[in-house]
mmCIF file of C-alpha atoms and ligand atoms in Angstrom:
data_model
loop_
_atom_site.group_PDB
_atom_site.id
_atom_site.type_symbol
_atom_site.label_atom_id
_atom_site.label_comp_id
_atom_site.label_asym_id
_atom_site.label_seq_id
_atom_site.Cartn_x
_atom_site.Cartn_y
_atom_site.Cartn_z
ATOM 1 C CA MET A 1221 -29.997 13.064 16.246
ATOM 2 C CA SER A 1222 -29.309 16.525 15.023
ATOM 3 C CA GLY A 1223 -26.431 17.311 17.155
ATOM 4 C CA SER A 1224 -22.971 18.226 15.717
ATOM 5 C CA LEU A 1225 -20.113 15.444 16.729
ATOM 6 C CA SER A 1226 -18.410 17.615 19.210
ATOM 7 C CA SER A 1227 -21.814 18.225 20.965
ATOM 8 C CA VAL A 1228 -23.000 14.345 20.774
ATOM 9 C CA ASP A 1229 -19.956 12.811 21.208
ATOM 10 C CA PRO A 1230 -17.133 15.478 22.866
ATOM 11 C CA GLN A 1231 -14.770 12.410 23.856
ATOM 12 C CA ILE A 1232 -14.690 11.010 19.972
ATOM 13 C CA ALA A 1233 -14.383 14.740 18.678
ATOM 14 C CA ASP A 1234 -11.579 15.506 20.941
ATOM 15 C CA LEU A 1235 -9.963 12.183 19.922
ATOM 16 C CA ILE A 1236 -10.584 12.739 16.129
ATOM 17 C CA ARG A 1237 -8.813 16.548 16.673
ATOM 18 C CA ALA A 1238 -5.878 14.985 18.862
ATOM 19 C CA GLU A 1239 -5.288 12.770 15.608
ATOM 20 C CA GLU A 1240 -5.671 15.767 13.033
ATOM 21 C CA ARG A 1241 -2.638 17.350 15.174
ATOM 22 C CA ARG A 1242 -0.955 14.214 14.931
ATOM 23 C CA GLN A 1243 -0.954 13.932 11.594
ATOM 24 C CA THR A 1244 -0.210 17.642 10.918
ATOM 25 C CA ASP A 1245 2.897 17.427 13.343
ATOM 26 C CA THR A 1246 4.140 14.422 11.871
ATOM 27 C CA VAL A 1247 6.843 13.340 9.063
ATOM 28 C CA LYS A 1248 4.458 10.282 7.821
ATOM 29 C CA LEU A 1249 7.139 8.015 6.208
ATOM 30 C CA ILE A 1250 4.563 4.750 6.273
ATOM 31 C CA ALA A 1251 4.744 3.546 2.713
ATOM 32 C CA SER A 1252 0.886 2.176 2.723
ATOM 33 C CA GLU A 1253 -0.461 5.604 4.234
ATOM 34 C CA ASN A 1254 -1.108 9.173 2.316
ATOM 35 C CA TYR A 1255 -3.199 12.329 2.810
ATOM 36 C CA VAL A 1256 -6.376 12.465 1.106
ATOM 37 C CA SER A 1257 -7.434 15.483 -0.460
ATOM 38 C CA LYS A 1258 -10.357 17.649 1.095
ATOM 39 C CA ALA A 1259 -12.792 16.545 -1.554
ATOM 40 C CA VAL A 1260 -11.929 12.919 -1.111
ATOM 41 C CA LEU A 1261 -12.534 13.306 2.685
ATOM 42 C CA GLU A 1262 -15.698 15.463 2.091
ATOM 43 C CA ALA A 1263 -17.151 12.247 -0.131
ATOM 44 C CA THR A 1264 -16.288 9.967 2.703
ATOM 45 C CA GLY A 1265 -18.064 11.472 5.360
ATOM 46 C CA THR A 1266 -21.776 11.734 3.607
ATOM 47 C CA VAL A 1267 -25.347 10.027 3.817
ATOM 48 C CA LEU A 1268 -23.992 7.770 0.813
ATOM 49 C CA THR A 1269 -23.182 5.713 4.001
ATOM 50 C CA ASN A 1270 -26.743 5.208 4.895
ATOM 51 C CA LYS A 1271 -27.695 3.288 2.095
ATOM 52 C CA TYR A 1272 -27.312 -0.978 1.055
ATOM 53 C CA SER A 1273 -27.026 -1.607 -2.457
ATOM 54 C CA GLU A 1274 -26.147 -5.639 -2.818
ATOM 55 C CA GLY A 1275 -25.472 -6.641 -6.243
ATOM 56 C CA TYR A 1276 -24.470 -4.380 -9.265
ATOM 57 C CA PRO A 1277 -25.476 -1.080 -11.238
ATOM 58 C CA GLY A 1278 -28.956 -1.684 -12.835
ATOM 59 C CA LYS A 1279 -28.995 -5.463 -10.852
ATOM 60 C CA ARG A 1280 -29.740 -4.715 -7.227
ATOM 61 C CA TYR A 1281 -31.258 -6.365 -4.240
ATOM 62 C CA TYR A 1282 -32.776 -3.120 -2.843
ATOM 63 C CA GLU A 1283 -34.876 -0.131 -4.463
ATOM 64 C CA GLY A 1284 -33.600 3.607 -3.924
ATOM 65 C CA GLN A 1285 -30.556 3.019 -6.426
ATOM 66 C CA GLN A 1286 -31.085 6.062 -8.563
ATOM 67 C CA VAL A 1287 -27.999 7.664 -7.186
ATOM 68 C CA ILE A 1288 -25.782 5.145 -6.016
ATOM 69 C CA ASP A 1289 -25.946 3.436 -9.716
ATOM 70 C CA GLN A 1290 -24.570 6.296 -10.849
ATOM 71 C CA ILE A 1291 -21.976 7.016 -8.439
ATOM 72 C CA GLU A 1292 -20.672 3.126 -8.927
ATOM 73 C CA THR A 1293 -20.748 3.591 -12.645
ATOM 74 C CA VAL A 1294 -19.002 7.139 -12.828
ATOM 75 C CA ALA A 1295 -16.089 5.170 -10.500
ATOM 76 C CA VAL A 1296 -15.935 2.280 -12.541
ATOM 77 C CA GLU A 1297 -16.097 4.437 -15.956
ATOM 78 C CA ARG A 1298 -12.861 6.147 -14.513
ATOM 79 C CA ALA A 1299 -11.150 3.507 -13.440
ATOM 80 C CA LYS A 1300 -11.209 1.949 -16.117
ATOM 81 C CA ALA A 1301 -10.250 4.808 -18.324
ATOM 82 C CA LEU A 1302 -7.467 5.882 -15.701
ATOM 83 C CA PHE A 1303 -5.771 2.573 -15.646
ATOM 84 C CA GLY A 1304 -6.554 1.735 -19.709
ATOM 85 C CA VAL A 1305 -8.471 -1.763 -18.474
ATOM 86 C CA ASN A 1306 -11.727 -3.111 -19.869
ATOM 87 C CA HIS A 1307 -13.435 -4.209 -16.798
ATOM 88 C CA ALA A 1308 -13.054 -2.395 -13.276
ATOM 89 C CA ASN A 1309 -15.159 -3.567 -9.989
ATOM 90 C CA VAL A 1310 -14.794 -0.894 -7.308
ATOM 91 C CA GLN A 1311 -16.510 -2.700 -4.239
ATOM 92 C CA PRO A 1312 -13.584 -4.701 -2.404
ATOM 93 C CA TYR A 1313 -13.763 -3.373 1.362
ATOM 94 C CA SER A 1314 -9.799 -3.351 1.334
ATOM 95 C CA GLY A 1315 -7.019 -5.151 -0.175
ATOM 96 C CA SER A 1316 -7.170 -8.239 1.510
ATOM 97 C CA PRO A 1317 -10.858 -8.706 0.300
ATOM 98 C CA ALA A 1318 -10.099 -8.136 -2.787
ATOM 99 C CA ASN A 1319 -7.248 -10.724 -3.193
ATOM 100 C CA LEU A 1320 -9.727 -13.238 -1.709
ATOM 101 C CA ALA A 1321 -11.769 -12.656 -4.379
ATOM 102 C CA ILE A 1322 -9.322 -13.863 -6.573
ATOM 103 C CA TYR A 1323 -8.921 -16.570 -5.158
ATOM 104 C CA MET A 1324 -12.917 -17.083 -4.912
ATOM 105 C CA ALA A 1325 -12.951 -16.369 -8.879
ATOM 106 C CA PHE A 1326 -10.139 -18.766 -9.952
ATOM 107 C CA LEU A 1327 -9.091 -21.469 -7.240
ATOM 108 C CA GLN A 1328 -10.980 -24.182 -5.847
ATOM 109 C CA PRO A 1329 -9.508 -25.109 -1.852
ATOM 110 C CA GLY A 1330 -6.429 -26.502 -2.001
ATOM 111 C CA GLU A 1331 -5.152 -25.624 -5.214
ATOM 112 C CA THR A 1332 -1.938 -24.179 -5.983
ATOM 113 C CA VAL A 1333 -0.899 -20.444 -5.272
ATOM 114 C CA MET A 1334 2.316 -18.992 -5.511
ATOM 115 C CA GLY A 1335 3.080 -15.621 -4.335
ATOM 116 C CA MET A 1336 6.300 -13.764 -2.790
ATOM 117 C CA GLY A 1337 6.730 -14.483 0.775
ATOM 118 C CA LEU A 1338 6.014 -12.428 3.043
ATOM 119 C CA PRO A 1339 9.443 -11.652 4.672
ATOM 120 C CA PHE A 1340 10.575 -11.013 1.249
ATOM 121 C CA GLY A 1341 8.348 -8.597 0.912
ATOM 122 C CA GLY A 1342 4.644 -10.435 -0.451
ATOM 123 C CA HIS A 1343 1.843 -9.398 1.126
ATOM 124 C CA LEU A 1344 -0.159 -12.037 3.947
ATOM 125 C CA THR A 1345 -3.063 -13.010 1.087
ATOM 126 C CA HIS A 1346 -0.338 -14.042 -1.559
ATOM 127 C CA GLY A 1347 -0.457 -17.414 0.288
ATOM 128 C CA TRP A 1348 1.652 -16.487 3.562
ATOM 129 C CA SER A 1349 0.746 -19.760 6.463
ATOM 130 C CA VAL A 1350 -1.051 -17.419 8.981
ATOM 131 C CA SER A 1351 -3.239 -16.084 6.078
ATOM 132 C CA ALA A 1352 -6.401 -18.326 5.038
ATOM 133 C CA THR A 1353 -4.680 -18.400 1.696
ATOM 134 C CA GLY A 1354 -2.095 -20.152 3.159
ATOM 135 C CA LYS A 1355 -4.102 -22.752 5.098
ATOM 136 C CA TRP A 1356 -7.207 -23.003 2.763
ATOM 137 C CA PHE A 1357 -4.582 -23.068 -0.563
ATOM 138 C CA ASN A 1358 -1.419 -24.648 -1.422
ATOM 139 C CA PRO A 1359 0.828 -21.985 -1.165
ATOM 140 C CA VAL A 1360 4.585 -22.278 -3.145
ATOM 141 C CA ARG A 1361 6.756 -19.103 -2.646
ATOM 142 C CA TYR A 1362 9.529 -17.325 -4.050
ATOM 143 C CA GLY A 1363 11.701 -14.644 -2.346
ATOM 144 C CA VAL A 1364 14.698 -12.360 -3.569
ATOM 145 C CA ARG A 1365 18.194 -13.349 -4.231
ATOM 146 C CA GLN A 1366 20.424 -12.792 -0.930
ATOM 147 C CA ASP A 1367 23.599 -11.180 -2.847
ATOM 148 C CA THR A 1368 21.084 -8.447 -4.816
ATOM 149 C CA GLY A 1369 18.239 -8.001 -2.781
ATOM 150 C CA ARG A 1370 15.569 -8.545 -5.868
ATOM 151 C CA VAL A 1371 13.435 -11.319 -7.477
ATOM 152 C CA ASP A 1372 15.328 -13.778 -9.659
ATOM 153 C CA MET A 1373 13.019 -14.383 -12.448
ATOM 154 C CA ASP A 1374 14.893 -17.784 -13.269
ATOM 155 C CA GLU A 1375 14.387 -18.823 -10.138
ATOM 156 C CA VAL A 1376 10.582 -17.900 -9.996
ATOM 157 C CA ARG A 1377 10.081 -19.805 -13.716
ATOM 158 C CA GLU A 1378 12.156 -22.697 -11.737
ATOM 159 C CA ILE A 1379 9.472 -22.705 -9.169
ATOM 160 C CA ALA A 1380 6.620 -22.428 -11.430
ATOM 161 C CA LEU A 1381 7.437 -25.046 -13.367
ATOM 162 C CA ARG A 1382 8.151 -27.340 -11.007
ATOM 163 C CA GLU A 1383 5.279 -26.395 -8.635
ATOM 164 C CA ARG A 1384 2.432 -25.713 -11.042
ATOM 165 C CA PRO A 1385 0.370 -23.121 -9.562
ATOM 166 C CA LYS A 1386 -3.358 -22.453 -10.804
ATOM 167 C CA LEU A 1387 -2.381 -18.619 -9.829
ATOM 168 C CA ILE A 1388 0.575 -16.290 -8.884
ATOM 169 C CA PHE A 1389 0.608 -13.376 -7.565
ATOM 170 C CA CYS A 1390 3.138 -10.585 -8.098
ATOM 171 C CA GLY A 1391 3.399 -7.481 -6.199
ATOM 172 C CA GLY A 1392 3.581 -6.736 -2.586
ATOM 173 C CA THR A 1393 4.141 -4.565 0.728
ATOM 174 C CA ALA A 1394 7.886 -4.240 0.824
ATOM 175 C CA ILE A 1395 9.163 -4.245 -2.547
ATOM 176 C CA PRO A 1396 11.388 -1.723 -3.170
ATOM 177 C CA ARG A 1397 12.418 -2.257 -6.774
ATOM 178 C CA THR A 1398 10.263 -2.290 -10.287
ATOM 179 C CA ILE A 1399 8.208 -5.339 -10.645
ATOM 180 C CA ASP A 1400 9.073 -7.133 -14.111
ATOM 181 C CA PHE A 1401 5.338 -7.580 -15.298
ATOM 182 C CA PRO A 1402 6.038 -8.908 -18.812
ATOM 183 C CA ALA A 1403 8.569 -11.628 -17.490
ATOM 184 C CA PHE A 1404 5.537 -12.855 -14.604
ATOM 185 C CA ALA A 1405 2.940 -12.806 -17.125
ATOM 186 C CA GLU A 1406 5.546 -15.157 -19.562
ATOM 187 C CA ILE A 1407 5.889 -17.223 -16.558
ATOM 188 C CA ALA A 1408 2.450 -17.441 -15.734
ATOM 189 C CA ARG A 1409 1.483 -18.430 -19.920
ATOM 190 C CA GLU A 1410 4.100 -21.213 -19.973
ATOM 191 C CA VAL A 1411 2.681 -22.993 -16.850
ATOM 192 C CA GLY A 1412 -1.067 -22.122 -17.574
ATOM 193 C CA ALA A 1413 -1.215 -20.058 -14.406
ATOM 194 C CA VAL A 1414 -3.266 -16.812 -13.602
ATOM 195 C CA LEU A 1415 -1.464 -13.851 -13.120
ATOM 196 C CA ALA A 1416 -2.630 -11.582 -10.762
ATOM 197 C CA ALA A 1417 -0.628 -8.318 -9.826
ATOM 198 C CA ASP A 1418 -1.403 -6.469 -6.901
ATOM 199 C CA ILE A 1419 -0.491 -3.382 -7.362
ATOM 200 C CA ALA A 1420 -1.604 -1.873 -4.016
ATOM 201 C CA HIS A 1421 1.378 -0.007 -3.100
ATOM 202 C CA ILE A 1422 2.505 1.177 -6.622
ATOM 203 C CA ALA A 1423 -1.117 2.444 -7.738
ATOM 204 C CA GLY A 1424 -0.609 5.588 -8.047
ATOM 205 C CA LEU A 1425 2.531 5.613 -9.580
ATOM 206 C CA VAL A 1426 1.259 3.157 -12.408
ATOM 207 C CA ALA A 1427 -1.635 5.598 -12.581
ATOM 208 C CA GLY A 1428 0.774 8.715 -12.491
ATOM 209 C CA GLY A 1429 3.222 6.650 -15.030
ATOM 210 C CA ALA A 1430 5.917 6.506 -12.897
ATOM 211 C CA HIS A 1431 5.711 2.688 -12.878
ATOM 212 C CA PRO A 1432 5.207 0.477 -15.732
ATOM 213 C CA SER A 1433 1.612 -0.934 -15.821
ATOM 214 C CA PRO A 1434 1.032 -4.450 -15.629
ATOM 215 C CA VAL A 1435 -2.360 -3.688 -17.969
ATOM 216 C CA GLY A 1436 -1.879 -6.261 -21.033
ATOM 217 C CA HIS A 1437 0.492 -8.050 -18.984
ATOM 218 C CA ALA A 1438 -1.775 -9.718 -16.262
ATOM 219 C CA ASP A 1439 -5.086 -11.448 -16.230
ATOM 220 C CA VAL A 1440 -6.231 -9.626 -13.065
ATOM 221 C CA ILE A 1441 -4.891 -6.485 -11.248
ATOM 222 C CA SER A 1442 -5.561 -5.789 -7.399
ATOM 223 C CA THR A 1443 -5.601 -2.523 -5.670
ATOM 224 C CA THR A 1444 -5.982 -0.797 -2.404
ATOM 225 C CA THR A 1445 -7.036 2.538 -3.199
ATOM 226 C CA HIS A 1446 -5.425 4.427 -0.205
ATOM 227 C CA LYS A 1447 -1.803 3.970 -0.586
ATOM 228 C CA THR A 1448 0.089 6.184 -3.798
ATOM 229 C CA LEU A 1449 -3.616 6.604 -5.604
ATOM 230 C CA ARG A 1450 -4.156 8.956 -2.696
ATOM 231 C CA GLY A 1451 -8.325 7.821 -2.329
ATOM 232 C CA PRO A 1452 -10.290 6.692 0.578
ATOM 233 C CA ARG A 1453 -9.435 3.120 2.225
ATOM 234 C CA GLY A 1454 -10.897 0.451 -0.126
ATOM 235 C CA ALA A 1455 -9.732 -1.493 -3.216
ATOM 236 C CA MET A 1456 -10.696 -2.393 -6.667
ATOM 237 C CA LEU A 1457 -10.173 -5.634 -8.785
ATOM 238 C CA MET A 1458 -9.157 -4.615 -12.806
ATOM 239 C CA ALA A 1459 -8.814 -6.866 -15.763
ATOM 240 C CA THR A 1460 -7.610 -5.960 -19.000
ATOM 241 C CA SER A 1461 -10.108 -8.252 -21.093
ATOM 242 C CA ASP A 1462 -13.204 -8.661 -20.426
ATOM 243 C CA GLU A 1463 -12.603 -12.695 -20.232
ATOM 244 C CA HIS A 1464 -12.606 -12.466 -16.521
ATOM 245 C CA ALA A 1465 -15.095 -9.902 -15.762
ATOM 246 C CA ALA A 1466 -17.948 -12.106 -14.546
ATOM 247 C CA ALA A 1467 -15.892 -14.390 -12.694
ATOM 248 C CA LEU A 1468 -14.387 -11.404 -10.455
ATOM 249 C CA ASN A 1469 -17.838 -9.963 -9.632
ATOM 250 C CA LYS A 1470 -19.365 -13.168 -8.871
ATOM 251 C CA ALA A 1471 -16.707 -13.660 -6.314
ATOM 252 C CA VAL A 1472 -16.783 -10.147 -4.854
ATOM 253 C CA PHE A 1473 -20.581 -10.190 -4.492
ATOM 254 C CA PRO A 1474 -22.020 -12.523 -3.677
ATOM 255 C CA GLY A 1475 -19.125 -14.449 -3.205
ATOM 256 C CA LEU A 1476 -17.153 -12.550 -0.474
ATOM 257 C CA GLN A 1477 -19.168 -9.414 0.445
ATOM 258 C CA GLY A 1478 -22.791 -8.112 0.981
ATOM 259 C CA GLY A 1479 -23.388 -4.385 0.245
ATOM 260 C CA PRO A 1480 -20.543 -2.411 -1.173
ATOM 261 C CA HIS A 1481 -19.566 0.769 1.126
ATOM 262 C CA ASN A 1482 -21.169 3.322 -1.095
ATOM 263 C CA HIS A 1483 -19.310 6.533 0.913
ATOM 264 C CA THR A 1484 -16.194 4.838 -0.019
ATOM 265 C CA THR A 1485 -17.187 4.232 -3.701
ATOM 266 C CA ALA A 1486 -18.198 7.954 -4.166
ATOM 267 C CA ALA A 1487 -14.808 8.722 -2.615
ATOM 268 C CA ILE A 1488 -12.636 6.317 -4.966
ATOM 269 C CA ALA A 1489 -14.473 7.938 -7.863
ATOM 270 C CA VAL A 1490 -13.482 11.629 -6.610
ATOM 271 C CA ALA A 1491 -9.705 10.179 -6.174
ATOM 272 C CA LEU A 1492 -9.724 8.692 -9.664
ATOM 273 C CA LYS A 1493 -10.893 12.261 -11.321
ATOM 274 C CA GLU A 1494 -8.027 13.601 -9.383
ATOM 275 C CA ALA A 1495 -5.347 10.917 -10.327
ATOM 276 C CA ALA A 1496 -6.264 11.489 -14.084
ATOM 277 C CA THR A 1497 -5.029 15.102 -13.776
ATOM 278 C CA ASP A 1498 -1.455 16.063 -15.205
ATOM 279 C CA GLY A 1499 -0.949 17.203 -11.583
ATOM 280 C CA PHE A 1500 -1.265 14.193 -9.920
ATOM 281 C CA LYS A 1501 1.663 12.876 -12.880
ATOM 282 C CA ASP A 1502 4.186 15.272 -11.286
ATOM 283 C CA TYR A 1503 3.059 14.187 -8.169
ATOM 284 C CA ALA A 1504 3.730 10.188 -8.902
ATOM 285 C CA ARG A 1505 7.338 11.529 -10.160
ATOM 286 C CA GLN A 1506 7.939 13.631 -7.383
ATOM 287 C CA VAL A 1507 7.193 10.423 -4.882
ATOM 288 C CA VAL A 1508 9.919 8.521 -6.978
ATOM 289 C CA MET A 1509 12.518 11.096 -7.314
ATOM 290 C CA ASN A 1510 11.964 12.056 -3.363
ATOM 291 C CA ALA A 1511 12.190 8.121 -2.449
ATOM 292 C CA ARG A 1512 15.339 8.162 -4.212
ATOM 293 C CA ALA A 1513 16.695 11.423 -2.691
ATOM 294 C CA LEU A 1514 16.123 9.683 1.035
ATOM 295 C CA ALA A 1515 17.777 6.598 -0.473
ATOM 296 C CA GLU A 1516 20.578 8.414 -1.293
ATOM 297 C CA GLU A 1517 20.920 10.450 1.977
ATOM 298 C CA LEU A 1518 20.493 7.045 3.811
ATOM 299 C CA LEU A 1519 23.184 5.482 1.880
ATOM 300 C CA ALA A 1520 25.672 8.131 2.194
ATOM 301 C CA ARG A 1521 25.137 7.986 5.984
ATOM 302 C CA GLY A 1522 25.875 4.211 5.934
ATOM 303 C CA PHE A 1523 22.519 2.702 5.803
ATOM 304 C CA ASP A 1524 22.167 -0.758 4.608
ATOM 305 C CA LEU A 1525 19.037 -0.498 2.108
ATOM 306 C CA VAL A 1526 17.606 -3.737 0.901
ATOM 307 C CA SER A 1527 18.552 -3.912 -2.891
ATOM 308 C CA GLY A 1528 20.847 -0.814 -2.670
ATOM 309 C CA GLY A 1529 18.086 1.795 -3.275
ATOM 310 C CA THR A 1530 14.982 2.062 -4.703
ATOM 311 C CA ASP A 1531 12.638 2.445 -7.835
ATOM 312 C CA ASN A 1532 9.592 3.585 -6.369
ATOM 313 C CA HIS A 1533 8.021 5.001 -3.221
ATOM 314 C CA LEU A 1534 9.522 2.605 -1.066
ATOM 315 C CA ILE A 1535 12.851 1.819 1.307
ATOM 316 C CA LEU A 1536 13.538 -0.829 3.350
ATOM 317 C CA MET A 1537 16.364 -0.768 5.615
ATOM 318 C CA ASP A 1538 18.248 -3.333 7.428
ATOM 319 C CA LEU A 1539 19.741 -1.801 10.691
ATOM 320 C CA THR A 1540 21.658 -4.836 11.578
ATOM 321 C CA PRO A 1541 24.578 -3.093 10.896
ATOM 322 C CA LYS A 1542 23.851 0.024 12.994
ATOM 323 C CA GLY A 1543 23.257 -2.353 16.112
ATOM 324 C CA VAL A 1544 19.992 -1.506 16.957
ATOM 325 C CA GLY A 1545 16.663 -3.974 16.016
ATOM 326 C CA GLY A 1546 13.697 -2.311 13.674
ATOM 327 C CA LYS A 1547 11.229 -1.955 16.409
ATOM 328 C CA PRO A 1548 13.343 0.150 19.067
ATOM 329 C CA ALA A 1549 14.244 2.167 16.218
ATOM 330 C CA ALA A 1550 10.994 2.669 14.633
ATOM 331 C CA GLN A 1551 9.681 3.883 18.351
ATOM 332 C CA ALA A 1552 12.482 6.004 18.907
ATOM 333 C CA LEU A 1553 11.592 7.779 15.449
ATOM 334 C CA ASP A 1554 7.875 7.866 16.080
ATOM 335 C CA LYS A 1555 8.555 9.849 19.588
ATOM 336 C CA ALA A 1556 10.713 12.072 17.063
ATOM 337 C CA GLY A 1557 7.534 13.027 15.012
ATOM 338 C CA LEU A 1558 9.356 10.522 12.099
ATOM 339 C CA GLU A 1559 6.288 8.006 12.049
ATOM 340 C CA THR A 1560 7.914 4.633 10.373
ATOM 341 C CA ASN A 1561 7.104 0.900 10.387
ATOM 342 C CA TYR A 1562 9.237 -1.817 11.690
ATOM 343 C CA ASN A 1563 9.619 -5.100 9.196
ATOM 344 C CA THR A 1564 11.407 -7.842 8.731
ATOM 345 C CA VAL A 1565 14.113 -7.671 5.950
ATOM 346 C CA PRO A 1566 14.892 -10.796 3.058
ATOM 347 C CA PHE A 1567 16.798 -13.609 5.193
ATOM 348 C CA ASP A 1568 15.792 -11.647 8.519
ATOM 349 C CA PRO A 1569 17.036 -14.115 11.692
ATOM 350 C CA ARG A 1570 14.653 -12.259 14.049
ATOM 351 C CA LYS A 1571 10.995 -12.572 14.406
ATOM 352 C CA PRO A 1572 8.333 -10.451 12.614
ATOM 353 C CA PHE A 1573 7.158 -8.493 15.914
ATOM 354 C CA ASP A 1574 11.079 -7.803 16.555
ATOM 355 C CA PRO A 1575 12.254 -7.674 13.086
ATOM 356 C CA SER A 1576 15.637 -6.047 11.976
ATOM 357 C CA GLY A 1577 14.274 -3.497 9.558
ATOM 358 C CA ILE A 1578 12.268 -0.144 8.960
ATOM 359 C CA ARG A 1579 10.186 0.378 5.923
ATOM 360 C CA LEU A 1580 9.735 4.141 4.438
ATOM 361 C CA GLY A 1581 8.044 5.632 1.956
ATOM 362 C CA THR A 1582 7.442 9.047 0.459
ATOM 363 C CA ALA A 1583 3.691 9.182 -0.844
ATOM 364 C CA GLY A 1584 2.566 11.185 2.719
ATOM 365 C CA VAL A 1585 5.341 13.729 2.639
ATOM 366 C CA THR A 1586 5.222 14.673 -1.255
ATOM 367 C CA SER A 1587 1.625 14.968 -0.966
ATOM 368 C CA ARG A 1588 2.408 17.688 1.653
ATOM 369 C CA GLY A 1589 4.598 19.539 -1.087
ATOM 370 C CA MET A 1590 8.300 17.953 0.344
ATOM 371 C CA GLY A 1591 11.019 17.774 -2.215
ATOM 372 C CA VAL A 1592 14.378 16.541 -2.234
ATOM 373 C CA ALA A 1593 16.151 18.887 -0.024
ATOM 374 C CA GLU A 1594 13.181 18.264 2.764
ATOM 375 C CA MET A 1595 14.140 14.158 2.044
ATOM 376 C CA ARG A 1596 17.881 15.055 2.717
ATOM 377 C CA GLN A 1597 16.709 16.676 6.027
ATOM 378 C CA ILE A 1598 14.787 13.670 7.093
ATOM 379 C CA GLY A 1599 17.454 11.009 6.279
ATOM 380 C CA ALA A 1600 19.838 13.305 8.469
ATOM 381 C CA TRP A 1601 17.434 13.122 11.127
ATOM 382 C CA ILE A 1602 16.840 9.649 10.979
ATOM 383 C CA ASP A 1603 20.568 9.072 10.833
ATOM 384 C CA GLN A 1604 20.907 11.294 14.246
ATOM 385 C CA VAL A 1605 18.069 9.504 16.017
ATOM 386 C CA VAL A 1606 19.568 5.610 15.021
ATOM 387 C CA THR A 1607 22.700 6.684 15.962
ATOM 388 C CA ALA A 1608 22.041 7.980 19.393
ATOM 389 C CA LEU A 1609 19.583 5.162 20.201
ATOM 390 C CA ALA A 1610 22.519 3.053 19.516
ATOM 391 C CA LYS A 1611 25.113 4.886 21.471
ATOM 392 C CA ASP A 1612 22.873 5.561 24.909
ATOM 393 C CA GLU A 1613 19.412 5.718 26.191
ATOM 394 C CA ASP A 1614 19.772 9.602 27.586
ATOM 395 C CA GLU A 1615 21.956 10.575 24.349
ATOM 396 C CA ALA A 1616 18.778 9.012 22.525
ATOM 397 C CA LYS A 1617 16.128 11.097 24.526
ATOM 398 C CA ARG A 1618 17.750 14.244 23.890
ATOM 399 C CA VAL A 1619 18.394 14.101 20.451
ATOM 400 C CA ILE A 1620 14.743 12.808 20.084
ATOM 401 C CA VAL A 1621 13.503 15.962 21.618
ATOM 402 C CA ARG A 1622 15.354 18.044 19.085
ATOM 403 C CA VAL A 1623 14.471 16.433 16.223
ATOM 404 C CA HIS A 1624 10.798 16.341 17.500
ATOM 405 C CA ALA A 1625 11.021 19.989 17.735
ATOM 406 C CA GLU A 1626 12.538 20.444 14.428
ATOM 407 C CA VAL A 1627 10.278 17.900 12.883
ATOM 408 C CA ARG A 1628 7.383 20.312 14.523
ATOM 409 C CA GLU A 1629 9.162 23.535 12.726
ATOM 410 C CA LEU A 1630 9.271 22.137 9.231
ATOM 411 C CA THR A 1631 5.793 20.362 9.161
ATOM 412 C CA SER A 1632 4.265 24.020 9.860
ATOM 413 C CA HIS A 1633 5.257 24.939 6.568
ATOM 414 C CA PHE A 1634 3.761 22.169 4.475
ATOM 415 C CA PRO A 1635 0.200 21.964 5.558
ATOM 416 C CA ALA A 1636 -0.978 18.341 5.278
ATOM 417 C CA PRO A 1637 -3.829 17.999 2.238
ATOM 418 C CA GLY A 1638 -7.522 17.693 4.013
ATOM 419 C CA LEU A 1639 -6.615 18.885 7.305
HETATM 420 N N1 DSN B 1138 -0.707 -3.147 5.421
HETATM 421 C C1 DSN B 1138 -0.579 -2.813 4.268
HETATM 422 C C2 DSN B 1138 1.109 -2.416 4.182
HETATM 423 O O1 DSN B 1138 1.849 -1.837 5.276
HETATM 424 O O2 DSN B 1138 1.649 -2.364 3.174
HETATM 425 C C3 DSN B 1138 -0.864 -4.215 3.366
HETATM 426 O O3 DSN B 1138 -1.680 -4.896 3.665
#
């Protein structure tokens, strides 16, 4: 019981080291990923994992909470201060359980939820058919306009007035444009719905002042903590006012979850402290500047970007005009050291497991200190790999080998935080 990981389980230790090397040598362009700091990583791997603490600070179902209560209280207070909310719950295990808690707090099974359809950039838990939220509730959906690739708020209002949802979600996983929280709030008020803003992707941008905040507009805010916010894998629920605090808390525990993951809570607290610094504001701004630079480079190289560009950290590309599917493109880019994910695009005629697009994000590369010049280089590499792939297999193999070597050279100059 006292040996180090490498002596107790060299197999897993080696695999972790291999993943460290892979992350070091790769250009991380997955829009939902990031690198946590050494401090966040350190907090995650602590004895806090040994402790059960069902309940909330001051009201637990296990003894021995002298320290855990303090940690959770610090995390909650930091979340409240950073986002300017009255209530925060830092216990949800991740984004999906956080969103489920919103249903539990406000809806009965069978009642109507309105969210952005998954192929348009929404999330599974916003009422998509294969998710429990689409099976156990009555989902209605909005999307984006085919000509603009953007949400049409008139259409959202029309659907809301017709369907009278009790809960409306705004936000999602593949939205390259600013979310109009005031407009969503007005519609929610008009139909008497609770407005939930899922800011999982943009929480770090909101905290850093690089995206408008839903605070004061949405009744409830859910977010993961590990995307642009650069914390550990976890989630939070927040509310502008105290009105919904009790319902949200009850929904998380005992409604859906047991003991919170205290090592994660501590790491969230550390990440929130980091996100409150001026350095993080610079980071958030740079993430957006980098995404714009990458988008410009890709547009100049003839790529078709959904909505024609980006306002945030995320780019969604339709590869149809390039004659390549999203999946083979993502696989070829991965072999070249450029890590992305294949993604459906709005009105995609192809299947979700073999869609037309890829999704890119700049949170990870910005955490490594890369800037506009590196984005231009990355755009050029993406073009070279995709163009070669469209041409022929041997050409693609040659380009992948060359680009991979160049990627390793570039990444060696930009150490990844925490690694
Ligand atoms: N899987 C996350 C993403 O990649 O956006 C959403 O849950």
